[in-house]
XYZ file of C-alpha atoms in Angstrom:
145
model
C -0.158 0.064 0.116
C 2.717 2.731 0.619
C 4.464 2.044 -2.509
C 1.192 2.427 -3.931
C 0.695 5.965 -2.369
C 4.196 6.901 -3.329
C 3.528 5.658 -7.154
C 0.252 8.014 -6.743
C 1.994 11.384 -5.037
C 5.101 10.578 -8.211
C 2.951 10.890 -11.009
C 0.617 13.699 -9.197
C 3.949 15.837 -8.818
C 5.087 14.386 -12.589
C 1.869 15.305 -14.074
C 1.686 18.638 -12.712
C 5.314 19.597 -14.595
C 4.550 18.476 -17.405
C 0.999 20.640 -17.664
C 1.280 24.275 -19.164
C 2.119 27.195 -17.220
C 0.417 30.130 -16.734
C 2.801 33.243 -18.330
C 1.666 37.153 -17.392
C 2.107 40.345 -19.948
C 4.576 41.646 -17.579
C 7.030 38.288 -18.213
C 6.211 38.659 -21.831
C 7.917 42.379 -21.396
C 11.689 40.710 -20.297
C 12.655 41.744 -24.394
C 14.885 44.544 -25.563
C 14.512 45.590 -28.824
C 17.834 47.151 -31.349
C 16.794 48.690 -35.031
C 18.592 46.230 -38.157
C 18.553 46.036 -41.064
C 16.612 43.650 -43.358
C 18.146 43.779 -46.920
C 15.186 41.724 -48.283
C 12.741 45.003 -47.627
C 15.339 47.778 -47.352
C 14.263 48.701 -44.271
C 15.258 48.194 -40.321
C 12.743 47.150 -37.799
C 12.837 46.004 -34.265
C 15.101 43.175 -33.781
C 13.792 41.667 -30.867
C 16.532 39.807 -27.704
C 14.596 37.924 -25.020
C 16.214 37.474 -21.764
C 16.069 34.688 -19.722
C 13.248 34.709 -18.175
C 11.343 34.521 -21.595
C 13.656 32.145 -23.640
C 13.026 29.264 -20.533
C 9.441 28.669 -22.665
C 10.232 28.697 -25.685
C 8.525 25.462 -26.662
C 6.166 25.141 -23.630
C 2.497 25.030 -23.405
C 1.672 28.110 -21.836
C -1.269 30.084 -20.940
C -1.889 33.482 -20.992
C -4.933 35.701 -20.308
C -5.458 38.606 -23.114
C -7.522 40.857 -25.622
C -9.174 38.229 -28.313
C -8.566 40.652 -31.794
C -10.000 38.767 -35.166
C -8.233 41.471 -37.898
C -6.039 39.047 -39.465
C -8.420 35.965 -40.104
C -6.484 33.932 -42.184
C -5.286 30.192 -41.778
C -6.808 30.282 -38.078
C -4.275 32.779 -36.850
C -5.652 35.365 -34.737
C -4.476 37.540 -32.722
C -4.207 38.294 -28.549
C -3.531 41.240 -26.994
C -2.589 42.845 -23.458
C -5.219 45.081 -23.587
C -8.531 46.046 -25.993
C -8.270 46.823 -29.894
C -8.413 50.688 -28.440
C -4.945 50.551 -26.607
C -4.056 47.452 -28.847
C 0.276 47.504 -30.268
C -1.135 48.382 -34.168
C -3.235 51.381 -32.836
C 0.366 53.133 -31.495
C -0.789 52.716 -27.643
C 2.084 50.472 -27.028
C 4.811 47.759 -28.072
C 5.355 44.218 -30.065
C 5.489 42.608 -26.313
C 2.061 43.461 -25.641
C 0.655 40.865 -28.601
C 1.076 37.162 -29.727
C -0.279 35.459 -32.663
C -1.960 32.848 -32.175
C -2.774 29.629 -34.253
C -5.793 27.755 -33.499
C -5.968 23.971 -34.634
C -10.039 24.620 -34.873
C -11.017 28.253 -35.395
C -12.326 29.903 -32.358
C -16.067 31.831 -32.198
C -14.254 34.807 -29.978
C -15.056 38.151 -31.070
C -13.226 41.258 -31.374
C -12.267 42.405 -27.709
C -12.853 39.467 -25.824
C -11.794 38.322 -22.677
C -9.975 35.213 -22.890
C -7.395 32.394 -21.657
C -5.353 31.126 -24.651
C -3.279 27.962 -23.987
C -0.565 26.761 -26.820
C 3.241 25.854 -27.691
C 4.920 29.302 -27.477
C 6.927 29.965 -30.135
C 10.315 32.926 -30.037
C 10.320 34.946 -33.380
C 13.571 36.749 -33.489
C 13.823 37.033 -37.686
C 10.730 36.490 -39.359
C 9.170 40.156 -39.667
C 5.810 38.833 -41.713
C 4.802 37.283 -38.228
C 4.462 38.966 -34.653
C 7.537 38.281 -31.943
C 5.390 35.985 -30.008
C 3.750 33.401 -31.106
C 1.470 30.743 -29.296
C 0.431 27.008 -32.088
C -1.838 24.259 -31.462
C -4.227 27.199 -29.382
C -6.859 25.999 -27.146
C -9.197 29.182 -25.775
C -11.883 29.696 -23.302
C -13.749 33.029 -22.914
C -13.404 34.783 -19.499
C -16.587 37.219 -19.526
């Protein structure tokens, strides 16, 4: 019986360590930007340098709360923003670290400015200026309000 209890506790701890981690927008702000020239566009773009706390999350399943923006709508790709549409990165109110590109396996029914919690695998994007610096793939989400 004692062995079964020890095995059960071990499995519980292992399960918790492999489950998703809830992250915050404050954590995602652990990035600095420098202007970098991209010859293919003949222009400068903000190039991210992710700090260790963010790098440690790459490839891991994470959950983050934010405002859903359905302004891209192609290939089940959407945006999660720290703030609602009126204060989002695209409106000039914040930096690129306040928005995450999200890719769904199945389309969502969320609408712009819905407060949601999104879970997906985090990818850090340094070099593809056609995508966001933070990308979540294989996403699922729940409506919070």
